[in-house]
Amino acid sequence: MTRGTELIDDGLLLRRMIAGDQDAFTLLYRRKHPAIYRFALHMSGNCSVAEDVTQEVFMTLIRDAKRFDPERGTLGGFLFGIARNHLRRRWEQERNSVPLPETADELDAIMSQSRNGSGGINGRRAIPYGNGNGNGPGLGISAFPVHRDEFVSQENVSRVRHAIATLPENYREVVVLCELDEMSYEDAAAALDCPVGTVRSRLHRARALLLEKLRDAQPMRRASAVGE
Amino acid sequence: MKEDSMNGKFEPEKMIRVDCLRFEEVLPELDRPGTPGAALREAALAHAEMCSRCGALVTEAESLDFALGQIAQATAELQAHPRIEAALLREFQRGKSMASSRRLQWQLAALVAAAAVLLVIGLSFHRPQTTAPDKTPSVIASSTAASSVRGPSEAPPATNRTITNVPQRDSRTRTPAQKRDASDSDATEYATAYVPLPYAYDPSELEGGAVVRVVLPRSALISYGLPIEGMGVSEQVTADMVVSQDGTPQAIRLVREVNSKSDD
């Protein structure tokens, strides 16, 4: 995306898209889809689900773009809302089919297999550490700052991922948006269609729950955090 | 404490004091700009250095932040597969073509509706024009013979003709005999019954026709196939002629004024 196109307002792009401008839709998709995809990926833990949800979100935008009301929120918030609805629908449909990886071992397997470039477990696509498209090297674990005790570091990351996956949905959403996508409280509130105070309180509670879960699992080693 | 530059004494630093409860509140926000936690960062860290329990919380929070940061970085560049974009573009093009065909259908439907409306309006204007003369009976005086009153046998022209246009409603409900009766009620003149002309059509087809008062030479009656024996000696004869819509004479009756009767 060029610098010029980044300056084009979402609303203008949307209007052009509704008028039938395919380039405007492409630009809008490329601008908005990574956040939606990551959100769906973190919420579901599954690449296929994340891709399906992303596709459904933008299909909805193509078919029903006029439903978006700029006075009610941002376009990002509108798209996140659609993504949340799709995810909830999926979870209701697949309540008995274990949509999320349930154990830390499984998560570790997904992460290690994806690092090695293989295809995930149980027929599900794993979270790739490349750019997700198979085009180019992407960012792998090896691109992170090297710690003396990488194993401990990976163990902690794995435990944290598992703890996030087992959080209640409301708390998982704010952790994904505010911590993993590094959104501001305001943007997260717009995406979740709730007040900023709610985001803040949910995030505090979510972090407290995560720490409780991690304490129960195994005491975390500060050494891995500070690169001791 | 810091040294006062004026008198060399140390004064307590003006810093908001943070207790354990407040520390736990702001701990998740210490590194989040624009939040209350970020504003209290220095004071909170100072408290953590003095409080072992809060110091342990800082350690846990840092570990958690580190792990979250690693996950965030690992997934920061993730994007959906390009096939998703391709599928969406196909759907977009399909929707666009469907929308344009739908627009075309609407335009066609609107065109058809407009044509129908125009047709209805045109018919409603055309109908009054054709029926207007029937609604307002008029009397047209003409001193010349019109071809419309001539029969197919090229009857001789009538002179001093008076055409009385019969309202359509009347012509629909009246037969020539009824017209005679109506004329008979007129006390100023005497009239015979209508006699159909030899080439006349079915009288029921006379709807919309007219009764024409004509004055014609007696010899013309012969050309209409009427007997003239027993008639007056006058050379000119007054008659009512039933004329169909196309102007063809269909029936005729002889009329005589009462006072002229006495003359005869």
Coordinates of C-alpha atoms in Angstrom, one line a residue:
Chain A
M1 CA 0.0 0.0 0.0
T2 CA 1.4 3.3 -0.9
R3 CA 1.5 6.3 1.4
G4 CA -1.1 8.1 -0.7
T5 CA -3.6 5.3 -0.3
E6 CA -3.1 5.1 3.4
L7 CA -4.4 8.7 3.7
I8 CA -7.8 7.8 2.1
D9 CA -10.5 7.8 4.7
D10 CA -12.3 4.5 5.4
G11 CA -15.6 6.1 4.8
L12 CA -14.6 7.4 1.4
L13 CA -13.3 3.9 0.5
L14 CA -16.5 2.3 1.6
R15 CA -18.6 4.7 -0.4
R16 CA -16.5 4.0 -3.5
M17 CA -16.8 0.3 -2.8
I18 CA -20.6 0.6 -2.6
A19 CA -20.5 2.4 -5.9
G20 CA -18.8 -0.6 -7.4
D21 CA -15.1 0.4 -7.3
Q22 CA -13.2 -2.8 -7.0
D23 CA -9.9 -1.1 -6.2
A24 CA -11.5 0.6 -3.2
F25 CA -12.7 -2.7 -1.9
T26 CA -9.2 -4.2 -2.4
L27 CA -7.7 -1.4 -0.5
L28 CA -10.2 -1.6 2.3
Y29 CA -9.7 -5.4 2.5
R30 CA -5.9 -5.1 2.7
R31 CA -6.1 -2.4 5.3
K32 CA -8.6 -4.0 7.6
H33 CA -8.3 -7.8 7.2
P34 CA -5.1 -8.4 9.1
A35 CA -6.6 -7.2 12.4
I36 CA -9.8 -9.2 11.8
Y37 CA -7.8 -12.3 10.8
R38 CA -5.6 -12.0 13.9
F39 CA -8.5 -11.4 16.2
A40 CA -10.3 -14.5 14.8
L41 CA -7.1 -16.5 15.0
H42 CA -6.4 -15.6 18.6
M43 CA -10.0 -16.1 19.6
S44 CA -10.3 -19.5 17.8
G45 CA -6.7 -20.7 17.9
N46 CA -7.3 -22.1 14.4
C47 CA -6.1 -20.8 11.1
S48 CA -8.9 -22.3 9.0
V49 CA -11.6 -20.8 11.3
A50 CA -9.8 -17.5 11.2
E51 CA -9.8 -17.5 7.4
D52 CA -13.4 -18.5 7.2
V53 CA -14.4 -15.8 9.6
T54 CA -12.3 -13.2 7.7
Q55 CA -14.0 -14.3 4.5
E56 CA -17.4 -14.1 6.0
V57 CA -16.8 -10.7 7.5
F58 CA -15.8 -9.2 4.1
M59 CA -18.6 -11.1 2.3
T60 CA -21.0 -9.4 4.7
L61 CA -19.4 -6.1 3.9
I62 CA -19.8 -6.8 0.1
R63 CA -23.4 -7.8 0.4
D64 CA -24.6 -5.5 3.1
A65 CA -22.2 -2.5 3.3
K66 CA -25.1 -0.1 3.7
R67 CA -25.8 -1.6 7.2
F68 CA -22.7 0.3 8.4
D69 CA -23.7 3.5 10.1
P70 CA -20.7 5.9 10.7
E71 CA -22.6 7.6 13.5
R72 CA -22.7 4.4 15.5
G73 CA -19.0 3.6 15.4
T74 CA -16.0 3.0 13.2
L75 CA -15.8 0.7 10.3
G76 CA -13.2 -1.4 12.3
G77 CA -15.7 -1.7 15.1
F78 CA -18.4 -2.8 12.6
L79 CA -16.1 -5.4 11.1
F80 CA -15.1 -6.7 14.5
G81 CA -18.7 -6.9 15.5
I82 CA -19.4 -9.1 12.5
A83 CA -16.4 -11.3 13.3
R84 CA -17.5 -11.7 16.9
N85 CA -21.0 -12.8 15.7
H86 CA -19.5 -15.3 13.3
L87 CA -17.3 -16.7 15.9
R88 CA -20.1 -17.1 18.4
R89 CA -22.2 -18.8 15.8
R90 CA -19.4 -21.2 15.1
W91 CA -18.9 -22.0 18.8
E92 CA -22.6 -22.6 19.2
Q93 CA -22.5 -25.0 16.2
E94 CA -19.3 -26.7 17.2
R95 CA -19.9 -26.8 20.9
N96 CA -19.2 -30.5 21.0
S97 CA -16.4 -30.5 18.5
V98 CA -13.7 -28.8 20.6
P99 CA -13.0 -25.7 18.5
L100 CA -10.0 -24.6 20.6
P101 CA -6.9 -26.5 21.5
E102 CA -7.4 -27.6 25.0
T103 CA -4.0 -28.5 26.3
A104 CA -0.7 -26.8 26.4
D105 CA 0.9 -29.9 24.8
E106 CA -1.4 -29.4 21.8
L107 CA -0.6 -25.8 21.6
D108 CA 3.1 -26.5 21.8
A109 CA 2.7 -29.1 19.0
I110 CA 1.0 -26.5 16.8
M111 CA 3.6 -23.9 17.4
S112 CA 6.6 -26.2 17.0
Q113 CA 5.1 -27.8 13.8
S114 CA 4.3 -24.5 12.3
R115 CA 7.8 -23.3 13.1
N116 CA 9.1 -26.4 11.2
G117 CA 6.7 -25.6 8.3
S118 CA 4.5 -28.6 8.7
G119 CA 0.7 -28.6 8.6
G120 CA -0.7 -28.7 12.1
I121 CA -2.3 -31.5 14.0
N122 CA -5.6 -33.3 13.9
G123 CA -6.2 -32.0 10.4
R124 CA -6.2 -28.4 11.5
R125 CA -3.9 -25.8 10.2
A126 CA -1.5 -24.5 12.7
I127 CA -0.6 -20.9 13.4
P128 CA 2.2 -20.2 11.0
Y129 CA 5.1 -18.1 12.1
G130 CA 5.7 -16.8 8.7
N131 CA 3.6 -14.1 7.1
G132 CA 0.8 -16.6 6.8
N133 CA 0.8 -16.5 3.0
G134 CA 3.8 -18.8 2.4
N135 CA 5.5 -15.9 0.6
G136 CA 8.7 -15.1 2.3
P137 CA 10.4 -15.8 5.5
G138 CA 8.0 -13.9 7.8
L139 CA 8.7 -13.5 11.5
G140 CA 9.5 -16.7 13.3
I141 CA 10.4 -17.3 16.9
S142 CA 14.0 -17.2 15.9
A143 CA 13.4 -13.5 15.0
F144 CA 12.7 -12.7 18.6
P145 CA 15.5 -11.5 21.0
V146 CA 17.4 -14.6 22.0
H147 CA 17.2 -15.6 25.6
R148 CA 19.7 -17.6 27.5
D149 CA 17.0 -20.1 28.4
E150 CA 14.9 -20.2 25.3
F151 CA 13.2 -23.4 26.4
V152 CA 11.9 -21.7 29.6
S153 CA 10.8 -18.7 27.5
Q154 CA 8.9 -20.9 25.0
E155 CA 7.3 -22.8 27.9
N156 CA 6.1 -19.5 29.4
V157 CA 4.7 -18.4 26.0
S158 CA 3.0 -21.7 25.6
R159 CA 1.4 -21.5 29.1
V160 CA 0.2 -18.0 28.5
R161 CA -1.4 -19.0 25.2
H162 CA -3.1 -21.8 26.8
A163 CA -4.3 -19.6 29.6
I164 CA -5.7 -17.1 27.1
A165 CA -7.5 -19.8 25.2
T166 CA -9.3 -20.8 28.4
L167 CA -10.4 -17.3 29.4
P168 CA -14.1 -16.5 29.2
E169 CA -14.9 -14.9 25.9
N170 CA -15.4 -11.4 27.2
Y171 CA -12.0 -11.4 28.8
R172 CA -10.3 -13.1 25.9
E173 CA -11.5 -10.4 23.6
V174 CA -10.0 -7.6 25.5
V175 CA -6.7 -9.5 26.0
V176 CA -6.5 -10.2 22.2
L177 CA -7.3 -6.6 21.3
C178 CA -5.4 -4.7 24.0
E179 CA -2.5 -7.0 24.6
L180 CA -1.9 -9.0 21.4
D181 CA -3.1 -6.4 18.9
E182 CA -1.9 -3.5 21.1
M183 CA -5.1 -1.5 20.6
S184 CA -5.8 1.5 22.8
Y185 CA -8.7 1.2 25.2
E186 CA -10.7 3.6 22.9
D187 CA -10.2 1.5 19.8
A188 CA -11.0 -1.7 21.7
A189 CA -14.1 -0.2 23.1
A190 CA -15.1 0.8 19.5
A191 CA -14.4 -2.7 18.3
L192 CA -16.3 -4.3 21.1
D193 CA -19.1 -1.7 21.1
C194 CA -18.8 -1.1 24.8
P195 CA -17.6 1.8 27.0
V196 CA -13.9 2.4 27.6
G197 CA -14.4 1.8 31.3
T198 CA -15.7 -1.7 30.6
V199 CA -12.7 -2.5 28.5
R200 CA -10.4 -1.3 31.2
S201 CA -12.1 -3.3 34.0
R202 CA -12.3 -6.4 31.8
L203 CA -8.6 -6.2 31.0
H204 CA -7.7 -5.9 34.7
R205 CA -9.8 -8.9 35.5
A206 CA -8.5 -10.8 32.5
R207 CA -4.9 -10.2 33.6
A208 CA -5.6 -11.2 37.1
L209 CA -7.2 -14.4 35.8
L210 CA -4.2 -15.1 33.6
L211 CA -1.8 -14.7 36.5
E212 CA -3.9 -17.0 38.6
K213 CA -3.9 -19.6 35.9
L214 CA -0.2 -19.3 35.4
R215 CA 0.5 -19.5 39.1
D216 CA -1.6 -22.6 39.4
A217 CA 0.3 -24.2 36.5
Q218 CA 3.8 -23.4 37.5
P219 CA 5.5 -20.4 39.0
M220 CA 6.8 -18.2 36.2
R221 CA 10.4 -17.5 36.0
R222 CA 11.3 -13.9 35.9
A223 CA 14.6 -14.8 34.3
S224 CA 12.8 -15.6 31.0
A225 CA 11.2 -12.2 31.0
V226 CA 14.2 -10.1 31.7
G227 CA 16.6 -12.1 29.6
E228 CA 18.7 -12.9 32.6
Chain B
M1 CA 14.6 14.2 48.9
K2 CA 16.4 16.8 46.8
E3 CA 18.7 19.6 47.6
D4 CA 17.3 23.1 47.8
S5 CA 19.6 25.3 45.6
M6 CA 19.0 28.3 47.8
N7 CA 19.8 27.1 51.3
G8 CA 21.3 23.7 50.7
K9 CA 18.6 21.8 52.6
F10 CA 16.8 18.7 51.2
E11 CA 13.1 18.9 50.8
P12 CA 10.7 15.9 50.4
E13 CA 10.0 15.3 46.7
K14 CA 6.5 16.1 45.7
M15 CA 5.3 12.6 44.5
I16 CA 1.9 11.1 44.8
R17 CA 2.1 8.2 47.2
V18 CA 0.9 4.8 46.0
D19 CA -0.3 2.2 48.5
C20 CA -0.7 -1.5 47.7
L21 CA -4.3 -1.3 46.8
R22 CA -3.7 1.6 44.4
F23 CA -0.6 -0.2 43.1
E24 CA -2.6 -3.3 42.1
E25 CA -5.1 -1.1 40.3
V26 CA -2.5 0.7 38.2
L27 CA -0.1 -2.2 37.6
P28 CA -1.5 -3.4 34.3
E29 CA -1.4 0.1 32.9
L30 CA 2.2 1.2 33.9
D31 CA 3.4 0.9 30.3
R32 CA 0.2 2.0 28.6
P33 CA 0.4 5.6 27.6
G34 CA -2.5 7.9 28.3
T35 CA -3.8 5.8 31.2
P36 CA -3.8 6.6 35.0
G37 CA -1.3 3.8 35.5
A38 CA 1.2 5.5 33.1
A39 CA 0.9 8.8 35.0
L40 CA 1.6 7.0 38.3
R41 CA 4.4 4.8 36.9
E42 CA 7.3 6.4 38.9
A43 CA 5.4 6.4 42.1
A44 CA 4.2 2.8 41.6
L45 CA 7.7 1.5 40.9
A46 CA 9.0 3.4 43.9
H47 CA 6.3 1.6 46.0
A48 CA 7.2 -1.7 44.5
E49 CA 10.9 -1.3 45.5
M50 CA 9.8 -0.8 49.1
C51 CA 7.0 -3.5 49.2
S52 CA 8.1 -7.0 48.6
R53 CA 4.6 -8.2 47.8
C54 CA 4.1 -5.6 45.2
G55 CA 7.6 -6.2 43.9
A56 CA 6.6 -9.8 43.3
L57 CA 3.5 -8.7 41.5
V58 CA 5.7 -6.5 39.2
T59 CA 7.8 -9.6 38.4
E60 CA 4.8 -11.6 37.5
A61 CA 3.3 -8.8 35.4
E62 CA 6.6 -8.4 33.5
S63 CA 6.7 -12.1 32.8
L64 CA 3.2 -12.0 31.6
D65 CA 3.9 -8.9 29.4
F66 CA 6.9 -10.6 28.0
A67 CA 5.0 -13.7 27.0
L68 CA 2.1 -11.6 25.6
G69 CA 4.6 -9.5 23.7
Q70 CA 6.2 -12.6 22.2
I71 CA 2.8 -13.9 21.0
A72 CA 1.9 -10.5 19.7
Q73 CA 5.1 -10.3 17.7
A74 CA 4.8 -13.8 16.4
T75 CA 1.4 -13.0 15.0
A76 CA 1.8 -9.3 14.1
E77 CA 2.4 -9.9 10.5
L78 CA -0.1 -12.7 10.0
Q79 CA -2.6 -12.3 7.2
A80 CA -5.2 -14.4 5.6
H81 CA -4.2 -16.5 2.6
P82 CA -4.3 -14.6 -0.8
R83 CA -7.0 -17.1 -1.9
I84 CA -9.4 -15.4 0.5
E85 CA -8.8 -12.1 -1.2
A86 CA -9.2 -13.7 -4.6
A87 CA -12.5 -15.3 -3.6
L88 CA -13.7 -12.0 -2.2
L89 CA -12.8 -10.2 -5.4
R90 CA -14.7 -12.8 -7.4
E91 CA -17.7 -12.3 -5.1
F92 CA -17.4 -8.6 -5.4
Q93 CA -17.4 -8.8 -9.2
R94 CA -20.4 -11.2 -9.2
G95 CA -22.3 -8.9 -6.9
K96 CA -21.4 -5.9 -9.2
S97 CA -22.7 -7.7 -12.3
M98 CA -25.8 -8.8 -10.5
A99 CA -26.4 -5.3 -9.3
S100 CA -26.0 -3.9 -12.8
S101 CA -28.4 -6.5 -14.2
R102 CA -30.8 -5.8 -11.4
R103 CA -30.6 -2.1 -12.3
L104 CA -31.2 -2.9 -15.9
Q105 CA -34.3 -4.9 -15.0
W106 CA -35.6 -2.1 -12.9
Q107 CA -35.0 0.4 -15.7
L108 CA -36.9 -1.9 -18.1
A109 CA -39.7 -2.3 -15.7
A110 CA -39.9 1.4 -15.2
L111 CA -39.9 1.9 -18.9
V112 CA -42.7 -0.6 -19.4
A113 CA -44.7 1.0 -16.5
A114 CA -44.2 4.5 -18.0
A115 CA -45.3 3.2 -21.4
A116 CA -48.4 1.7 -19.8
V117 CA -49.2 4.9 -18.0
L118 CA -48.8 6.9 -21.2
L119 CA -51.0 4.4 -23.1
V120 CA -53.8 4.7 -20.5
I121 CA -53.5 8.5 -20.5
G122 CA -53.6 8.6 -24.3
L123 CA -56.7 6.3 -24.4
S124 CA -58.5 8.4 -21.8
F125 CA -57.9 11.5 -23.9
H126 CA -58.8 9.8 -27.1
R127 CA -62.2 8.5 -25.8
P128 CA -63.7 11.8 -24.8
Q129 CA -62.7 13.2 -28.2
T130 CA -64.6 10.5 -30.1
T131 CA -67.6 10.5 -27.8
A132 CA -67.9 14.3 -27.2
P133 CA -70.3 15.0 -30.0
D134 CA -72.6 12.3 -28.7
K135 CA -72.7 13.9 -25.2
T136 CA -73.8 17.3 -26.5
P137 CA -76.5 17.0 -29.1
S138 CA -76.0 19.6 -31.7
V139 CA -77.9 20.9 -34.6
I140 CA -76.0 21.5 -37.7
A141 CA -77.6 23.4 -40.5
S142 CA -76.3 23.0 -43.9
S143 CA -77.6 24.3 -47.2
T144 CA -75.5 21.9 -49.3
A145 CA -75.9 18.2 -49.7
A146 CA -73.3 16.1 -48.0
S147 CA -72.0 12.9 -49.4
S148 CA -72.5 11.2 -46.1
V149 CA -76.3 11.3 -46.6
R150 CA -76.1 9.8 -49.9
G151 CA -76.9 6.2 -50.3
P152 CA -74.7 3.8 -52.2
S153 CA -77.1 4.2 -55.1
E154 CA -76.0 7.8 -55.5
A155 CA -79.2 9.3 -54.4
P156 CA -79.8 12.8 -55.6
P157 CA -78.6 15.5 -53.2
A158 CA -81.0 17.0 -50.7
T159 CA -81.4 20.7 -50.1
N160 CA -82.1 22.7 -47.0
R161 CA -81.0 19.8 -44.9
T162 CA -81.0 19.9 -41.1
I163 CA -79.0 17.3 -39.3
T164 CA -80.0 16.5 -35.8
N165 CA -77.3 14.6 -34.0
V166 CA -78.9 11.9 -31.9
P167 CA -77.3 11.3 -28.5
Q168 CA -75.7 7.9 -28.4
R169 CA -77.7 6.8 -25.3
D170 CA -80.9 7.6 -27.2
S171 CA -79.9 5.9 -30.3
R172 CA -78.9 2.9 -28.3
T173 CA -82.3 2.6 -26.6
R174 CA -84.5 3.8 -29.4
T175 CA -85.4 2.1 -32.6
P176 CA -86.6 4.1 -35.6
A177 CA -90.2 3.1 -34.7
Q178 CA -89.7 4.6 -31.2
K179 CA -88.3 7.7 -32.8
R180 CA -91.4 7.9 -34.9
D181 CA -93.6 7.6 -31.9
A182 CA -91.7 10.4 -30.3
S183 CA -92.1 12.4 -33.4
D184 CA -95.7 11.6 -33.6
S185 CA -96.2 13.2 -30.2
D186 CA -95.2 16.4 -31.8
A187 CA -98.5 18.1 -32.6
T188 CA -97.1 20.4 -35.3
E189 CA -96.4 17.7 -37.9
Y190 CA -97.5 14.4 -39.2
A191 CA -95.1 11.6 -40.0
T192 CA -95.3 8.2 -41.5
A193 CA -93.5 5.1 -40.2
Y194 CA -89.9 4.7 -41.0
V195 CA -89.4 2.6 -44.1
P196 CA -86.1 0.7 -44.3
L197 CA -84.3 1.5 -47.5
P198 CA -83.7 -1.5 -49.8
Y199 CA -79.9 -1.6 -49.1
A200 CA -80.3 -0.9 -45.4
Y201 CA -78.3 -2.9 -42.9
D202 CA -79.6 -4.5 -39.8
P203 CA -81.3 -1.7 -37.8
S204 CA -79.5 -2.9 -34.7
E205 CA -76.3 -1.6 -36.3
L206 CA -77.7 1.9 -36.3
E207 CA -76.2 2.8 -32.9
G208 CA -74.6 6.1 -33.0
G209 CA -76.4 7.1 -36.1
A210 CA -78.4 10.2 -36.7
V211 CA -81.8 11.3 -37.9
V212 CA -81.5 13.8 -40.6
R213 CA -84.3 16.1 -41.7
V214 CA -84.1 16.6 -45.4
V215 CA -86.1 18.3 -48.1
L216 CA -85.7 16.6 -51.4
P217 CA -87.5 16.4 -54.7
R218 CA -90.3 13.9 -54.9
S219 CA -88.5 12.2 -57.8
A220 CA -85.7 11.3 -55.4
L221 CA -88.1 9.1 -53.4
I222 CA -88.3 6.8 -56.4
S223 CA -84.6 6.3 -56.3
Y224 CA -85.0 5.2 -52.6
G225 CA -87.5 2.6 -53.8
L226 CA -90.5 4.4 -52.2
P227 CA -94.0 4.5 -53.8
I228 CA -95.1 8.0 -54.4
E229 CA -98.7 7.3 -55.4
G230 CA -101.2 9.2 -53.3
M231 CA -98.8 11.8 -52.1
G232 CA -99.4 15.5 -52.5
V233 CA -98.6 17.4 -55.6
S234 CA -95.8 19.4 -54.0
E235 CA -92.5 19.0 -55.8
Q236 CA -90.5 19.1 -52.6
V237 CA -90.9 16.5 -49.9
T238 CA -89.8 16.8 -46.3
A239 CA -88.5 13.5 -44.8
D240 CA -86.5 12.2 -41.9
M241 CA -83.7 10.0 -42.8
V242 CA -81.9 7.6 -40.4
V243 CA -78.3 7.7 -41.3
S244 CA -75.8 5.2 -40.0
Q245 CA -72.4 6.3 -38.5
D246 CA -70.7 6.0 -41.9
G247 CA -73.3 8.3 -43.4
T248 CA -75.3 5.7 -45.3
P249 CA -79.1 6.3 -45.2
Q250 CA -80.8 3.4 -43.6
A251 CA -84.5 4.3 -43.3
I252 CA -86.7 7.2 -44.3
R253 CA -90.1 8.6 -43.3
L254 CA -92.1 11.3 -44.8
V255 CA -93.0 14.3 -42.7
R256 CA -95.6 16.9 -43.3
E257 CA -96.5 19.8 -41.2
V258 CA -100.0 19.9 -39.9
N259 CA -100.8 23.2 -41.6
S260 CA -99.3 22.0 -44.8
K261 CA -101.5 18.9 -44.5
S262 CA -104.5 21.1 -44.7
D263 CA -103.1 22.8 -47.8
D264 CA -102.8 19.4 -49.5

